[in-house]
Coordinates of C-alpha atoms and ligand atoms in Angstrom, one line a residue:
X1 CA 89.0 71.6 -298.4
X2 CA 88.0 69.8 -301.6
X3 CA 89.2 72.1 -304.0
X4 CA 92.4 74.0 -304.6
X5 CA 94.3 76.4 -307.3
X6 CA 96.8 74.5 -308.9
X7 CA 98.3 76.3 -312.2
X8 CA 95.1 78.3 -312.0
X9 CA 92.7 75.0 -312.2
X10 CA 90.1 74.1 -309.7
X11 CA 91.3 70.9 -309.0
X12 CA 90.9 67.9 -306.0
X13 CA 93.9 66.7 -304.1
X14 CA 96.9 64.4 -305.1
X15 CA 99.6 62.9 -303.7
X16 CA 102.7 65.3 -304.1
X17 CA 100.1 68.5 -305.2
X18 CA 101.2 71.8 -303.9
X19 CA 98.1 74.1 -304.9
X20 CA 96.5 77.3 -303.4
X21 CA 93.6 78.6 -301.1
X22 CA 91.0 79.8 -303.2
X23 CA 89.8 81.6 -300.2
X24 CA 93.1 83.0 -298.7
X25 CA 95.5 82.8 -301.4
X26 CA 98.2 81.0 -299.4
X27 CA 99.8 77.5 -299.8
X28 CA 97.8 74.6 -299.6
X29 CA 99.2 70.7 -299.5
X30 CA 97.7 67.2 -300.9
X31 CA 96.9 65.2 -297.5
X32 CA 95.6 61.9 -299.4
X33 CA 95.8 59.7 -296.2
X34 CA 94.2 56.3 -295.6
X35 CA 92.5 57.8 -292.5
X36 CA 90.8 60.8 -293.4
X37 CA 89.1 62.2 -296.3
X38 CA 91.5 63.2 -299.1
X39 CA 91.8 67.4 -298.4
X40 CA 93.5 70.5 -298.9
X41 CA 95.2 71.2 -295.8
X42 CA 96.7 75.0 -294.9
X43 CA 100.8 74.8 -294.1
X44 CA 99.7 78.0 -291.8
X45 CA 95.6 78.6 -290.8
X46 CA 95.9 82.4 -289.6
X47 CA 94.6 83.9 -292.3
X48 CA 91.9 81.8 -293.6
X49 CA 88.5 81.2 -292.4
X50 CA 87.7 80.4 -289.1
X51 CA 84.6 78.4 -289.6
X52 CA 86.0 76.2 -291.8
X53 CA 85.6 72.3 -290.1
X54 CA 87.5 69.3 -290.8
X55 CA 85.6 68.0 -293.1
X56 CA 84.3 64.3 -292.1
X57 CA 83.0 61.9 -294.6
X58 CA 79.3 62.6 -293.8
X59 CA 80.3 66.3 -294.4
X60 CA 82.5 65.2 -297.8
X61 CA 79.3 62.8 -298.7
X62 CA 77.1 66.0 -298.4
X63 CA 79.0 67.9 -300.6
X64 CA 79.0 65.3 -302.7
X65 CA 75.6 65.9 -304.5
X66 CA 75.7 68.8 -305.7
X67 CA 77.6 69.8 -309.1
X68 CA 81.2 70.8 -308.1
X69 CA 81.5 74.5 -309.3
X70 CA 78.6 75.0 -306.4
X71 CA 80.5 73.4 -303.7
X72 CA 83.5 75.9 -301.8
X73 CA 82.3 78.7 -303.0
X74 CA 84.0 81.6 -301.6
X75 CA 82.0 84.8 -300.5
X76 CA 83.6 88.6 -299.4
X77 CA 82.0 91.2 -297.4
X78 CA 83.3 94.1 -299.7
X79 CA 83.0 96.7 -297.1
X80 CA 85.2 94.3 -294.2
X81 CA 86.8 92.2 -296.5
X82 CA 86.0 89.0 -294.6
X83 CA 86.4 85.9 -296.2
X84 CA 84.4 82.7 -295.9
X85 CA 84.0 79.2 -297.4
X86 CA 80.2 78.3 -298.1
X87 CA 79.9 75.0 -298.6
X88 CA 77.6 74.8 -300.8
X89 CA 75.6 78.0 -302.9
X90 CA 72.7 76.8 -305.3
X91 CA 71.1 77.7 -308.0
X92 CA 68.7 79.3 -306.2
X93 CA 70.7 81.9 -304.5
X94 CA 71.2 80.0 -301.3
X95 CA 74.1 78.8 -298.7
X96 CA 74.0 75.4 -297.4
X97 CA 76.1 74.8 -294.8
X98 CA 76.7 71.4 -293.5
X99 CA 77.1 70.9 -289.6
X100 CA 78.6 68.0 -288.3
X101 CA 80.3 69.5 -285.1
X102 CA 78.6 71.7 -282.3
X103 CA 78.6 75.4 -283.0
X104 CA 78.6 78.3 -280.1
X105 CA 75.6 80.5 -280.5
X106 CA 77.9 83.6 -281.0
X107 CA 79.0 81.4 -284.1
X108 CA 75.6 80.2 -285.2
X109 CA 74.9 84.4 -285.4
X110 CA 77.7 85.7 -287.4
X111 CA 77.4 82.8 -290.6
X112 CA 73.6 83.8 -290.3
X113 CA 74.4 87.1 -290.4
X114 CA 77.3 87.2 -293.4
X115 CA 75.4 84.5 -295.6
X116 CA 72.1 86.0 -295.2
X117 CA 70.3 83.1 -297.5
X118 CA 70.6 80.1 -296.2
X119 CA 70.0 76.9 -294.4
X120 CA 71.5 74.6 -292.0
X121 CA 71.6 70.5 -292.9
X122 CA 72.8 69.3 -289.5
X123 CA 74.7 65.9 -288.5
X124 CA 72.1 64.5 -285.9
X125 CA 74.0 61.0 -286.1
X126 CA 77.3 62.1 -285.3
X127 CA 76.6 61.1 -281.5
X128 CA 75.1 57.7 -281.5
X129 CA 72.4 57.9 -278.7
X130 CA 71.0 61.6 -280.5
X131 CA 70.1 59.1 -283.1
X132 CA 68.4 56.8 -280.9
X133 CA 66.6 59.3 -279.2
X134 CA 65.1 61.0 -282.1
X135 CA 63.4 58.2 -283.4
X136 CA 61.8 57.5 -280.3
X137 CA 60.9 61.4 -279.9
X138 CA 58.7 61.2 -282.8
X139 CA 55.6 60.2 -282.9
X140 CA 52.1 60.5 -284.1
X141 CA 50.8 61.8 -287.3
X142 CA 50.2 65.2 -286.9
X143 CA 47.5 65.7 -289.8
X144 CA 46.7 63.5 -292.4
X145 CA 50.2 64.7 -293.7
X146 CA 51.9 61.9 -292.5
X147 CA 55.7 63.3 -292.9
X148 CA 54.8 66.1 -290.3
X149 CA 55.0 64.7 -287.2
X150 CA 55.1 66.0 -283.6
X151 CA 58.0 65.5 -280.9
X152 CA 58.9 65.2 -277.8
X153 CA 62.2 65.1 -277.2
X154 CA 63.6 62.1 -274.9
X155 CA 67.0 62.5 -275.5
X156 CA 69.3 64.1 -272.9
X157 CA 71.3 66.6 -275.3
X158 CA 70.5 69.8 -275.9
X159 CA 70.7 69.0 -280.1
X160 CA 66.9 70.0 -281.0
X161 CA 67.2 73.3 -278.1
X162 CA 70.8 74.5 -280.1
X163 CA 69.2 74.9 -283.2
X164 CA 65.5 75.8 -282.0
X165 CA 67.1 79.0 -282.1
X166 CA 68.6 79.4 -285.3
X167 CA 66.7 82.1 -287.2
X168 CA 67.3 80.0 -291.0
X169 CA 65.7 76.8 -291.3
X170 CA 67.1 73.7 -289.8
X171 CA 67.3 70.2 -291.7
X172 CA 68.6 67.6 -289.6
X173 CA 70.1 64.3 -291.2
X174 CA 70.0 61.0 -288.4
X175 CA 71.3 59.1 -291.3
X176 CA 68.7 57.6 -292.6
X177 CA 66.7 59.0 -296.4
X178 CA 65.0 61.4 -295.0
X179 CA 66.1 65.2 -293.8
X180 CA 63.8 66.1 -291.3
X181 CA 62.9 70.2 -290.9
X182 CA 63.0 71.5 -286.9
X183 CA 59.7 73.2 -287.4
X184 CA 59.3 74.2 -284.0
X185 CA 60.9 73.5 -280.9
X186 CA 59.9 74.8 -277.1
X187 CA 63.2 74.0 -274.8
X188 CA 60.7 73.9 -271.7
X189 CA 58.5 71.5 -272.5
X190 CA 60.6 70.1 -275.3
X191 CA 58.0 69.6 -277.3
X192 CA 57.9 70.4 -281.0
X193 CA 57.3 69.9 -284.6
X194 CA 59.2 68.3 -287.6
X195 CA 58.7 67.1 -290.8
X196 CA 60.4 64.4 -293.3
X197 CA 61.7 65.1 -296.3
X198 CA 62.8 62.2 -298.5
X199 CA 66.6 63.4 -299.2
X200 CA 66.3 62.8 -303.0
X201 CA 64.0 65.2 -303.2
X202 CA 65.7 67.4 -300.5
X203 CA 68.7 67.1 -302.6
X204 CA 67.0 68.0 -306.5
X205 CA 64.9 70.9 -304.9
X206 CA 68.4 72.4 -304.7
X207 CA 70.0 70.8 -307.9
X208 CA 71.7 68.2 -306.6
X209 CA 72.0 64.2 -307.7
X210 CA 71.0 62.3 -305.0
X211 CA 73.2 59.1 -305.3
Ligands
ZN1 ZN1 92.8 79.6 -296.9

């Protein structure tokens, strides 16, 4: 996590900081590393939320551009009582929750399901050859739109037929300036549709500095 209680501020990480889970309550520790991003790490993870990820740079980078009191932001089902981390909720009444590492469909479900509104922006870089294969998967103009294109997917992972069937929309980020929207995907004939977004404006649609 980016953000703990410490002396009841909101504050980043430290060297030597002992804060607390704004989610669970328990004790949270500094871990400013050379390796890994600078987090809040749990002494104990039992009680606090299961989805949360190790958050790698592109995930931290993510964050990043939108205003810190929308980033962590902590939602409870009052009638259960469950607890989760968003990692982003915008202006606009919407979760956006950055995927960087392969989720099970049972998983995929239940975030759909507790955050209602919300959208998926989706690591499409963190294996090197999904990458590759996307930009050779796309191709031709589809109209005279020219960011919505069709594809056919080349590639030999199952990336676009995973979260074809997600039932909130799907942004997928191959590191490049653009987000690009799984319109449509058919896991039989992997063919499909995207579209480009230029992540500025990606970004400032939700209220975010792109930077
Ligand atoms: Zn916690």
């Amino acid at each position: 996590m980016r953000y703990a209680f410490v002396n009841g501020y909101r504050v980043e990480p430290k060297k030597g900081l002992n804060g607390t889970c704004p989610c669970c309550n328990s004790d949270v520790i500094a871990k400013c590393g050379n390796f890994k991003v600078h987090h809040w790490a749990h002494k104990t993870r039992e009680t606090c939320d299961p989805w949360w990820e190790n958050e790698s740079e592109w995930h931290r980078t993510w964050k990043s551009y939108f205003p810190s009191e929308n980033q962590e932001r902590v939602f409870i089902d009052e009638k259960t009582g469950e607890r989760h981390i968003a990692d982003v909720y915008v202006d606009k009444n919407v979760v956006i929750e950055f995927q960087s590492y392969s989720i099970s469909a049972e998983e995929m479900d239940a975030r759909e399901l507790f955050y209602q509104q919300m959208i998926w922006v989706v690591n499409g870089a963190k294996r090197d050859f999904d990458r590759i294969y996307f930009h050779q998967s796309v191709y031709g103009p589809h109209t005279d739109d020219t960011y919505l294109r069709k594809i056919r997917w080349v590639g030999r992972s199952k990336l676009l037929a995973k979260w074809e069937a997600a039932t909130k929309h799907v942004y997928m980020d191959f590191g490049t300036d653009l987000v690009w929207h799984l319109i449509e995907y058919d896991p039989d004939t992997k063919k499909g549709l995207v579209k480009a977004y230029p992540k500025q404006k990606f970004v400032e649609f939700f209220g975010g500095t792109y930077s």
